[in-house]
Each structure stands twice: as structure tokens, then as C-alpha cells.
Amino acid sequence: MPSNVPTTFHELMSQCRHTAVHLEMRDSYAVDYEKGPFAEWRQGFRHDPSDRASWWRPWLDLVEETVSRGVTVRRARIVSEPVSEYTRFLFDGTFTNIAAGEQVRWLPRRQASAIALPGNDFWLFDDRFVRWNHFTGEGASAGPEDTEDPAAVKLCATAFEAVWARATPHDQYRIH
């Protein structure tokens, strides 16, 4: 990635050459109980795995494009157990991420206690650029923060790999 920092997530993914890893550590993100995908899921909607066109969103297109260039895209989720309703929602829809080419693993929070973790969720691109994801107490985005600081990059890379090594692949994880 060039040293001029991309401003959009699409630019970050487009400029990524080798790896893009994402660590999620919250049990919910901007839950809207009245409308949107989470509300629809709560009312019984489920994506039909055989109807790819109905769930192929811009995010999944971007992942597929990134993976097709040879970039490995991995996502690890640290979750409390028993899992939150929102985590169940994420779990039910993760097959779409897998179909796009993401690798996804789940780590029960109890198994993460001895891992030094950064204070915020993040994306790490090519082991050299971090995009922190800041959230409000209610889970709404509070805006990203970018850094190429070597200490931050090392912390994120080390934390992600430790989580990944302990985590269970999506197809083997069972919701508790």
C-alpha cells in the first residue's frame, strides 16, 4: 500500500496485495430493533443459500474481487457465551462471507483472556496499515482511525494471529 493513506474502505481493499485481517470483539454493533437486516432477521427472515443474487451485497462483491486477486481475507470474532442475539444474527449470515472467499473463525471470550488485545476492533492490511474501528457505547460507528505506526501494526498482527490460532473455523463452531 502506498504511504498516501486511502480514505475509503474500498480503496484500502483495492490497494491490498497480500492479506486483510479483521478482528471483531463486540457482542453487538448498532442494533436497530425496528428496521434493517437485524430487525428482519428477528422477524424470521433468513437468506436462502441457493439464491445468491438475493444476498450478494456490495461488501461481498468487494471481498470476492479482493480474494480473486490473491489476497487472503480473514475475520476473527471474539464472542461471549452464551452468545448475544446479535451474534446469532451474525453467525446465521456468515455463510455469505464464506461464499465470497473470507475465512471466518470464532473464539469464545473465555479463551481470549490470556491474549494481549488492542482496545478496539481493527482491520490490518498487508501487515503494515491498521484501520481502527471506533464505536459508541451503543455500538454505532464513532469513525475510523488509521495508522502505520509499527508498534500498533505489531500489536494487531500478534493479537490477530493468537486469536486465529485458538479460534474455531465457522463450519465447526457451535453456538452456545
mmCIF file of C-alpha atoms in Angstrom:
data_model
loop_
_atom_site.group_PDB
_atom_site.id
_atom_site.type_symbol
_atom_site.label_atom_id
_atom_site.label_comp_id
_atom_site.label_asym_id
_atom_site.label_seq_id
_atom_site.Cartn_x
_atom_site.Cartn_y
_atom_site.Cartn_z
ATOM 1 C CA MET A 1 0.000 0.000 0.000
ATOM 2 C CA PRO A 2 1.393 3.425 -0.822
ATOM 3 C CA SER A 3 2.133 5.780 2.041
ATOM 4 C CA ASN A 4 -0.647 8.151 0.921
ATOM 5 C CA VAL A 5 -3.467 6.844 3.065
ATOM 6 C CA PRO A 6 -6.591 5.696 1.223
ATOM 7 C CA THR A 7 -9.716 7.357 2.527
ATOM 8 C CA THR A 8 -12.388 4.791 1.782
ATOM 9 C CA PHE A 9 -12.572 1.174 2.793
ATOM 10 C CA HIS A 10 -12.991 0.230 -0.854
ATOM 11 C CA GLU A 11 -9.662 1.944 -1.602
ATOM 12 C CA LEU A 12 -7.987 0.085 1.259
ATOM 13 C CA MET A 13 -9.201 -3.266 -0.044
ATOM 14 C CA SER A 14 -8.373 -2.359 -3.642
ATOM 15 C CA GLN A 15 -4.782 -1.455 -2.744
ATOM 16 C CA CYS A 16 -4.259 -4.505 -0.527
ATOM 17 C CA ARG A 17 -1.853 -7.011 -2.073
ATOM 18 C CA HIS A 18 -1.432 -9.937 0.347
ATOM 19 C CA THR A 19 -3.593 -10.028 3.488
ATOM 20 C CA ALA A 20 -6.539 -8.244 5.026
ATOM 21 C CA VAL A 21 -7.484 -9.377 8.515
ATOM 22 C CA HIS A 22 -10.326 -8.172 10.700
ATOM 23 C CA LEU A 23 -10.738 -8.655 14.448
ATOM 24 C CA GLU A 24 -14.194 -8.102 15.934
ATOM 25 C CA MET A 25 -14.528 -8.044 19.719
ATOM 26 C CA ARG A 26 -18.011 -6.650 20.440
ATOM 27 C CA ASP A 27 -21.159 -8.653 21.136
ATOM 28 C CA SER A 28 -23.312 -6.216 19.159
ATOM 29 C CA TYR A 29 -22.948 -3.401 16.659
ATOM 30 C CA ALA A 30 -25.519 -0.621 16.180
ATOM 31 C CA VAL A 31 -28.540 -2.808 16.812
ATOM 32 C CA ASP A 32 -31.734 -1.423 15.280
ATOM 33 C CA TYR A 33 -34.676 -3.427 16.574
ATOM 34 C CA GLU A 34 -37.201 -1.579 14.397
ATOM 35 C CA LYS A 35 -35.827 -1.781 10.844
ATOM 36 C CA GLY A 36 -32.984 -3.134 8.767
ATOM 37 C CA PRO A 37 -31.342 -6.547 8.475
ATOM 38 C CA PHE A 38 -31.250 -7.337 12.207
ATOM 39 C CA ALA A 39 -34.948 -6.477 12.644
ATOM 40 C CA GLU A 40 -35.823 -8.581 9.589
ATOM 41 C CA TRP A 41 -33.794 -11.493 10.969
ATOM 42 C CA ARG A 42 -35.594 -11.202 14.333
ATOM 43 C CA GLN A 43 -38.891 -11.459 12.405
ATOM 44 C CA GLY A 44 -37.763 -14.735 10.833
ATOM 45 C CA PHE A 45 -36.076 -13.701 7.580
ATOM 46 C CA ARG A 46 -33.128 -15.898 6.560
ATOM 47 C CA HIS A 47 -31.033 -15.682 3.421
ATOM 48 C CA ASP A 48 -31.575 -18.566 1.049
ATOM 49 C CA PRO A 49 -28.143 -20.115 0.360
ATOM 50 C CA SER A 50 -29.317 -21.236 -3.081
ATOM 51 C CA ASP A 51 -30.417 -17.702 -4.077
ATOM 52 C CA ARG A 52 -27.040 -15.963 -4.168
ATOM 53 C CA ALA A 53 -28.379 -12.983 -6.111
ATOM 54 C CA SER A 54 -30.698 -12.095 -3.225
ATOM 55 C CA TRP A 55 -27.866 -11.676 -0.718
ATOM 56 C CA TRP A 56 -24.905 -10.691 -2.876
ATOM 57 C CA ARG A 57 -24.283 -7.240 -1.462
ATOM 58 C CA PRO A 58 -21.601 -4.680 -2.393
ATOM 59 C CA TRP A 59 -19.451 -5.842 0.555
ATOM 60 C CA LEU A 60 -19.424 -9.412 -0.710
ATOM 61 C CA ASP A 61 -18.570 -8.237 -4.229
ATOM 62 C CA LEU A 62 -15.590 -6.335 -2.810
ATOM 63 C CA VAL A 63 -14.395 -9.363 -0.862
ATOM 64 C CA GLU A 64 -14.751 -11.641 -3.874
ATOM 65 C CA GLU A 65 -12.832 -9.170 -6.041
ATOM 66 C CA THR A 66 -10.091 -8.858 -3.402
ATOM 67 C CA VAL A 67 -9.747 -12.605 -2.938
ATOM 68 C CA SER A 68 -9.685 -13.148 -6.722
ATOM 69 C CA ARG A 69 -6.516 -11.002 -6.828
ATOM 70 C CA GLY A 70 -4.828 -13.458 -4.458
ATOM 71 C CA VAL A 71 -5.413 -11.527 -1.223
ATOM 72 C CA THR A 72 -6.237 -13.654 1.811
ATOM 73 C CA VAL A 73 -9.146 -12.142 3.756
ATOM 74 C CA ARG A 74 -9.651 -13.449 7.313
ATOM 75 C CA ARG A 75 -12.105 -12.402 10.015
ATOM 76 C CA ALA A 76 -11.974 -13.491 13.654
ATOM 77 C CA ARG A 77 -14.782 -12.832 16.094
ATOM 78 C CA ILE A 78 -14.319 -12.946 19.867
ATOM 79 C CA VAL A 79 -17.733 -13.677 21.379
ATOM 80 C CA SER A 80 -19.260 -14.039 24.807
ATOM 81 C CA GLU A 81 -21.027 -17.314 25.531
ATOM 82 C CA PRO A 82 -23.862 -17.802 25.678
ATOM 83 C CA VAL A 83 -23.850 -15.616 22.590
ATOM 84 C CA SER A 84 -25.935 -12.481 22.213
ATOM 85 C CA GLU A 85 -28.918 -12.385 19.900
ATOM 86 C CA TYR A 86 -26.880 -10.143 17.603
ATOM 87 C CA THR A 87 -24.064 -12.714 17.475
ATOM 88 C CA ARG A 88 -26.637 -15.333 16.446
ATOM 89 C CA PHE A 89 -27.675 -12.973 13.655
ATOM 90 C CA LEU A 90 -24.039 -12.619 12.524
ATOM 91 C CA PHE A 91 -23.489 -16.354 12.715
ATOM 92 C CA ASP A 92 -26.569 -17.109 10.591
ATOM 93 C CA GLY A 93 -25.374 -14.765 7.840
ATOM 94 C CA THR A 94 -21.692 -15.703 7.856
ATOM 95 C CA PHE A 95 -22.169 -18.262 5.094
ATOM 96 C CA THR A 96 -22.335 -15.256 2.737
ATOM 97 C CA ASN A 97 -18.873 -14.093 3.855
ATOM 98 C CA ILE A 98 -17.540 -17.620 3.309
ATOM 99 C CA ALA A 99 -19.118 -17.763 -0.157
ATOM 100 C CA ALA A 100 -17.330 -14.513 -1.061
ATOM 101 C CA GLY A 101 -13.983 -16.024 -0.052
ATOM 102 C CA GLU A 102 -13.491 -14.790 3.500
ATOM 103 C CA GLN A 103 -12.177 -17.183 6.096
ATOM 104 C CA VAL A 104 -14.038 -16.755 9.391
ATOM 105 C CA ARG A 105 -13.308 -18.102 12.856
ATOM 106 C CA TRP A 106 -14.989 -17.729 16.255
ATOM 107 C CA LEU A 107 -13.284 -17.560 19.645
ATOM 108 C CA PRO A 108 -15.196 -17.747 22.915
ATOM 109 C CA ARG A 109 -14.173 -14.752 25.053
ATOM 110 C CA ARG A 110 -13.084 -17.053 27.906
ATOM 111 C CA GLN A 111 -10.388 -18.455 25.628
ATOM 112 C CA ALA A 112 -9.065 -14.963 24.827
ATOM 113 C CA SER A 113 -8.253 -13.933 28.401
ATOM 114 C CA ALA A 114 -4.510 -14.517 28.099
ATOM 115 C CA ILE A 115 -4.166 -12.755 24.723
ATOM 116 C CA ALA A 116 -2.917 -9.151 24.639
ATOM 117 C CA LEU A 117 -5.632 -7.445 22.593
ATOM 118 C CA PRO A 118 -5.883 -3.878 21.308
ATOM 119 C CA GLY A 119 -8.655 -1.748 22.744
ATOM 120 C CA ASN A 120 -10.624 -1.563 19.509
ATOM 121 C CA ASP A 121 -11.733 -3.689 16.594
ATOM 122 C CA PHE A 122 -9.472 -3.292 13.591
ATOM 123 C CA TRP A 123 -8.560 -4.183 10.053
ATOM 124 C CA LEU A 124 -4.884 -4.859 9.289
ATOM 125 C CA PHE A 125 -3.778 -4.642 5.673
ATOM 126 C CA ASP A 126 -0.618 -6.305 4.381
ATOM 127 C CA ASP A 127 0.847 -6.302 7.917
ATOM 128 C CA ARG A 128 1.594 -2.599 7.629
ATOM 129 C CA PHE A 129 -1.550 -0.498 7.893
ATOM 130 C CA VAL A 130 -4.222 -0.523 10.629
ATOM 131 C CA ARG A 131 -7.701 0.910 10.429
ATOM 132 C CA TRP A 132 -9.157 1.055 13.934
ATOM 133 C CA ASN A 133 -12.934 0.859 14.173
ATOM 134 C CA HIS A 134 -14.229 3.076 16.985
ATOM 135 C CA PHE A 135 -17.752 2.616 18.351
ATOM 136 C CA THR A 136 -20.055 4.400 20.745
ATOM 137 C CA GLY A 137 -21.358 2.611 23.823
ATOM 138 C CA GLU A 138 -24.485 1.712 21.824
ATOM 139 C CA GLY A 139 -22.410 0.159 19.026
ATOM 140 C CA ALA A 140 -22.766 2.911 16.420
ATOM 141 C CA SER A 141 -19.684 3.852 14.463
ATOM 142 C CA ALA A 142 -17.670 6.653 16.034
ATOM 143 C CA GLY A 143 -15.442 6.825 12.969
ATOM 144 C CA PRO A 144 -12.263 5.098 11.895
ATOM 145 C CA GLU A 145 -8.684 5.959 12.762
ATOM 146 C CA ASP A 146 -5.751 4.969 10.565
ATOM 147 C CA THR A 147 -2.149 4.296 11.483
ATOM 148 C CA GLU A 148 1.027 2.842 10.070
ATOM 149 C CA ASP A 149 2.730 3.026 13.474
ATOM 150 C CA PRO A 150 4.967 -0.077 13.671
ATOM 151 C CA ALA A 151 4.071 -0.746 17.329
ATOM 152 C CA ALA A 152 0.334 -0.671 16.562
ATOM 153 C CA VAL A 153 0.812 -2.856 13.488
ATOM 154 C CA LYS A 154 2.817 -5.382 15.516
ATOM 155 C CA LEU A 155 0.221 -5.445 18.319
ATOM 156 C CA CYS A 156 -2.600 -6.046 15.840
ATOM 157 C CA ALA A 157 -0.710 -8.689 13.876
ATOM 158 C CA THR A 158 0.305 -10.560 17.020
ATOM 159 C CA ALA A 159 -3.159 -10.332 18.569
ATOM 160 C CA PHE A 160 -4.910 -11.452 15.405
ATOM 161 C CA GLU A 161 -2.642 -14.458 14.898
ATOM 162 C CA ALA A 162 -3.056 -15.505 18.556
ATOM 163 C CA VAL A 163 -6.837 -15.280 18.249
ATOM 164 C CA TRP A 164 -6.809 -17.080 14.891
ATOM 165 C CA ALA A 165 -4.729 -19.951 16.279
ATOM 166 C CA ARG A 166 -7.204 -20.548 19.144
ATOM 167 C CA ALA A 167 -10.408 -19.853 17.227
ATOM 168 C CA THR A 168 -12.758 -22.388 15.670
ATOM 169 C CA PRO A 169 -13.472 -22.290 11.926
ATOM 170 C CA HIS A 170 -17.016 -21.165 11.129
ATOM 171 C CA ASP A 171 -18.160 -24.563 9.854
ATOM 172 C CA GLN A 172 -17.081 -26.203 13.131
ATOM 173 C CA TYR A 173 -18.239 -23.572 15.628
ATOM 174 C CA ARG A 174 -21.422 -24.314 17.521
ATOM 175 C CA ILE A 175 -23.495 -21.507 19.010
ATOM 176 C CA HIS A 176 -23.822 -21.703 22.792
#
